[in-house]
């Protein structure tokens, strides 16, 4: 299975690149943020809890996310592979992902870390907030999310670097150039 993690701060282009990657390789896109937004829209029990955290720019508690993810993988066991977008976001989530995939006789093959300067992230997120009205794309919540990213998510780079799975990509280049960088690595690993 071709399992990939797309990693980076809010606004670094994870969603955009994920969509291109799934088209090219026929993978299943798992965006925990998108799934949570659907749960909120449908006013499910999980959605109601998630909304509290998301609107504050905080992470939703690990166990809720891990259970949600295991559930999704169980519903689509025959995928060619998964692209994890916005997950894992903490060391506990990364450890849980390792276990969940090992139980299914598979693993993560590559983690692409998209790096973008903070003022550019802010610019992109504010623009997105104007376009699609996401409840967490306002200046105050964006600053909180960037701080949470630095504190809780960035340490994951070291986690995957130690495993030899981290590939750094400059996320401020054009969408096409970033995509080319990513596919170059995937094709090299797979073929
Ligand atoms: P995203 O669309 O990936 O930027 O996620 C939007 C929000 O959903 C985040 O700011 C978190 O509040 C929540 N969220 C998404 N994925 C996760 C995750 N893996 N762990 C905890 N919270 C998450």
PDB file of N, CA, C and O in Angstrom, residues 39-65:
ATOM      1  N   UNK A  39     -18.767  16.497  10.213  1.00  0.00           N
ATOM      2  CA  UNK A  39     -19.427  16.088  11.471  1.00  0.00           C
ATOM      3  C   UNK A  39     -20.135  17.295  12.099  1.00  0.00           C
ATOM      4  O   UNK A  39     -21.224  17.177  12.637  1.00  0.00           O
ATOM      5  N   UNK A  40     -19.480  18.464  12.009  1.00  0.00           N
ATOM      6  CA  UNK A  40     -20.084  19.681  12.577  1.00  0.00           C
ATOM      7  C   UNK A  40     -21.346  20.038  11.789  1.00  0.00           C
ATOM      8  O   UNK A  40     -22.397  20.330  12.348  1.00  0.00           O
ATOM      9  N   UNK A  41     -21.220  19.960  10.467  1.00  0.00           N
ATOM     10  CA  UNK A  41     -22.360  20.287   9.592  1.00  0.00           C
ATOM     11  C   UNK A  41     -23.556  19.400   9.917  1.00  0.00           C
ATOM     12  O   UNK A  41     -24.691  19.842   9.952  1.00  0.00           O
ATOM     13  N   UNK A  42     -23.262  18.113  10.172  1.00  0.00           N
ATOM     14  CA  UNK A  42     -24.343  17.156  10.445  1.00  0.00           C
ATOM     15  C   UNK A  42     -24.743  17.140  11.919  1.00  0.00           C
ATOM     16  O   UNK A  42     -25.564  16.320  12.327  1.00  0.00           O
ATOM     17  N   UNK A  43     -24.107  18.020  12.710  1.00  0.00           N
ATOM     18  CA  UNK A  43     -24.445  18.136  14.137  1.00  0.00           C
ATOM     19  C   UNK A  43     -24.404  16.790  14.866  1.00  0.00           C
ATOM     20  O   UNK A  43     -25.284  16.485  15.686  1.00  0.00           O
ATOM     21  N   UNK A  44     -23.408  15.968  14.556  1.00  0.00           N
ATOM     22  CA  UNK A  44     -23.259  14.684  15.260  1.00  0.00           C
ATOM     23  C   UNK A  44     -22.665  14.949  16.639  1.00  0.00           C
ATOM     24  O   UNK A  44     -22.173  16.055  16.917  1.00  0.00           O
ATOM     25  N   UNK A  45     -22.623  13.896  17.475  1.00  0.00           N
ATOM     26  CA  UNK A  45     -22.054  14.048  18.818  1.00  0.00           C
ATOM     27  C   UNK A  45     -20.590  14.472  18.708  1.00  0.00           C
ATOM     28  O   UNK A  45     -20.141  15.396  19.404  1.00  0.00           O
ATOM     29  N   UNK A  46     -19.855  13.822  17.788  1.00  0.00           N
ATOM     30  CA  UNK A  46     -18.443  14.180  17.602  1.00  0.00           C
ATOM     31  C   UNK A  46     -18.326  15.617  17.091  1.00  0.00           C
ATOM     32  O   UNK A  46     -17.472  16.376  17.544  1.00  0.00           O
ATOM     33  N   UNK A  47     -19.204  15.980  16.166  1.00  0.00           N
ATOM     34  CA  UNK A  47     -19.177  17.327  15.597  1.00  0.00           C
ATOM     35  C   UNK A  47     -19.372  18.400  16.658  1.00  0.00           C
ATOM     36  O   UNK A  47     -18.693  19.431  16.649  1.00  0.00           O
ATOM     37  N   UNK A  48     -20.269  18.135  17.581  1.00  0.00           N
ATOM     38  CA  UNK A  48     -20.550  19.132  18.620  1.00  0.00           C
ATOM     39  C   UNK A  48     -19.330  19.342  19.518  1.00  0.00           C
ATOM     40  O   UNK A  48     -19.002  20.474  19.889  1.00  0.00           O
ATOM     41  N   UNK A  49     -18.644  18.244  19.816  1.00  0.00           N
ATOM     42  CA  UNK A  49     -17.429  18.362  20.647  1.00  0.00           C
ATOM     43  C   UNK A  49     -16.338  19.065  19.840  1.00  0.00           C
ATOM     44  O   UNK A  49     -15.690  20.004  20.309  1.00  0.00           O
ATOM     45  N   UNK A  50     -16.156  18.612  18.585  1.00  0.00           N
ATOM     46  CA  UNK A  50     -15.071  19.140  17.748  1.00  0.00           C
ATOM     47  C   UNK A  50     -15.204  20.649  17.549  1.00  0.00           C
ATOM     48  O   UNK A  50     -14.214  21.379  17.549  1.00  0.00           O
ATOM     49  N   UNK A  51     -16.431  21.107  17.392  1.00  0.00           N
ATOM     50  CA  UNK A  51     -16.664  22.527  17.108  1.00  0.00           C
ATOM     51  C   UNK A  51     -16.062  23.435  18.197  1.00  0.00           C
ATOM     52  O   UNK A  51     -15.493  24.489  17.907  1.00  0.00           O
ATOM     53  N   UNK A  52     -16.187  22.980  19.441  1.00  0.00           N
ATOM     54  CA  UNK A  52     -15.640  23.750  20.573  1.00  0.00           C
ATOM     55  C   UNK A  52     -14.141  23.981  20.387  1.00  0.00           C
ATOM     56  O   UNK A  52     -13.636  25.083  20.580  1.00  0.00           O
ATOM     57  N   UNK A  53     -13.445  22.906  20.032  1.00  0.00           N
ATOM     58  CA  UNK A  53     -11.988  22.979  19.895  1.00  0.00           C
ATOM     59  C   UNK A  53     -11.588  23.749  18.642  1.00  0.00           C
ATOM     60  O   UNK A  53     -10.703  24.600  18.674  1.00  0.00           O
ATOM     61  N   UNK A  54     -12.240  23.423  17.525  1.00  0.00           N
ATOM     62  CA  UNK A  54     -11.858  24.027  16.242  1.00  0.00           C
ATOM     63  C   UNK A  54     -12.062  25.541  16.276  1.00  0.00           C
ATOM     64  O   UNK A  54     -11.207  26.308  15.830  1.00  0.00           O
ATOM     65  N   UNK A  55     -13.167  25.974  16.865  1.00  0.00           N
ATOM     66  CA  UNK A  55     -13.441  27.415  16.870  1.00  0.00           C
ATOM     67  C   UNK A  55     -12.436  28.164  17.757  1.00  0.00           C
ATOM     68  O   UNK A  55     -12.242  29.366  17.594  1.00  0.00           O
ATOM     69  N   UNK A  56     -11.780  27.444  18.671  1.00  0.00           N
ATOM     70  CA  UNK A  56     -10.749  28.066  19.525  1.00  0.00           C
ATOM     71  C   UNK A  56      -9.350  27.920  18.936  1.00  0.00           C
ATOM     72  O   UNK A  56      -8.369  28.329  19.562  1.00  0.00           O
ATOM     73  N   UNK A  57      -9.241  27.223  17.806  1.00  0.00           N
ATOM     74  CA  UNK A  57      -7.927  26.980  17.212  1.00  0.00           C
ATOM     75  C   UNK A  57      -7.143  25.897  17.933  1.00  0.00           C
ATOM     76  O   UNK A  57      -5.933  25.751  17.742  1.00  0.00           O
ATOM     77  N   UNK A  58      -7.828  25.109  18.772  1.00  0.00           N
ATOM     78  CA  UNK A  58      -7.166  24.036  19.530  1.00  0.00           C
ATOM     79  C   UNK A  58      -7.308  22.706  18.803  1.00  0.00           C
ATOM     80  O   UNK A  58      -8.207  22.545  17.984  1.00  0.00           O
ATOM     81  N   UNK A  59      -6.459  21.759  19.167  1.00  0.00           N
ATOM     82  CA  UNK A  59      -6.602  20.426  18.587  1.00  0.00           C
ATOM     83  C   UNK A  59      -7.733  19.674  19.283  1.00  0.00           C
ATOM     84  O   UNK A  59      -7.919  19.805  20.492  1.00  0.00           O
ATOM     85  N   UNK A  60      -8.443  18.872  18.512  1.00  0.00           N
ATOM     86  CA  UNK A  60      -9.465  17.987  19.061  1.00  0.00           C
ATOM     87  C   UNK A  60      -8.703  16.863  19.797  1.00  0.00           C
ATOM     88  O   UNK A  60      -7.640  16.433  19.335  1.00  0.00           O
ATOM     89  N   UNK A  61      -9.206  16.398  20.956  1.00  0.00           N
ATOM     90  CA  UNK A  61      -8.441  15.413  21.729  1.00  0.00           C
ATOM     91  C   UNK A  61      -8.030  14.173  20.910  1.00  0.00           C
ATOM     92  O   UNK A  61      -8.792  13.675  20.081  1.00  0.00           O
ATOM     93  N   UNK A  62      -6.800  13.721  21.191  1.00  0.00           N
ATOM     94  CA  UNK A  62      -6.196  12.635  20.414  1.00  0.00           C
ATOM     95  C   UNK A  62      -7.104  11.413  20.257  1.00  0.00           C
ATOM     96  O   UNK A  62      -7.252  10.894  19.170  1.00  0.00           O
ATOM     97  N   UNK A  63      -7.673  10.954  21.393  1.00  0.00           N
ATOM     98  CA  UNK A  63      -8.391   9.677  21.309  1.00  0.00           C
ATOM     99  C   UNK A  63      -9.588   9.755  20.371  1.00  0.00           C
ATOM    100  O   UNK A  63      -9.874   8.802  19.637  1.00  0.00           O
ATOM    101  N   UNK A  64     -10.257  10.905  20.345  1.00  0.00           N
ATOM    102  CA  UNK A  64     -11.407  11.060  19.442  1.00  0.00           C
ATOM    103  C   UNK A  64     -10.946  10.940  17.989  1.00  0.00           C
ATOM    104  O   UNK A  64     -11.590  10.302  17.149  1.00  0.00           O
ATOM    105  N   UNK A  65      -9.792  11.575  17.704  1.00  0.00           N
ATOM    106  CA  UNK A  65      -9.274  11.577  16.335  1.00  0.00           C
ATOM    107  C   UNK A  65      -8.785  10.180  15.945  1.00  0.00           C
ATOM    108  O   UNK A  65      -9.041   9.701  14.831  1.00  0.00           O
TER     109      UNK A  65
END
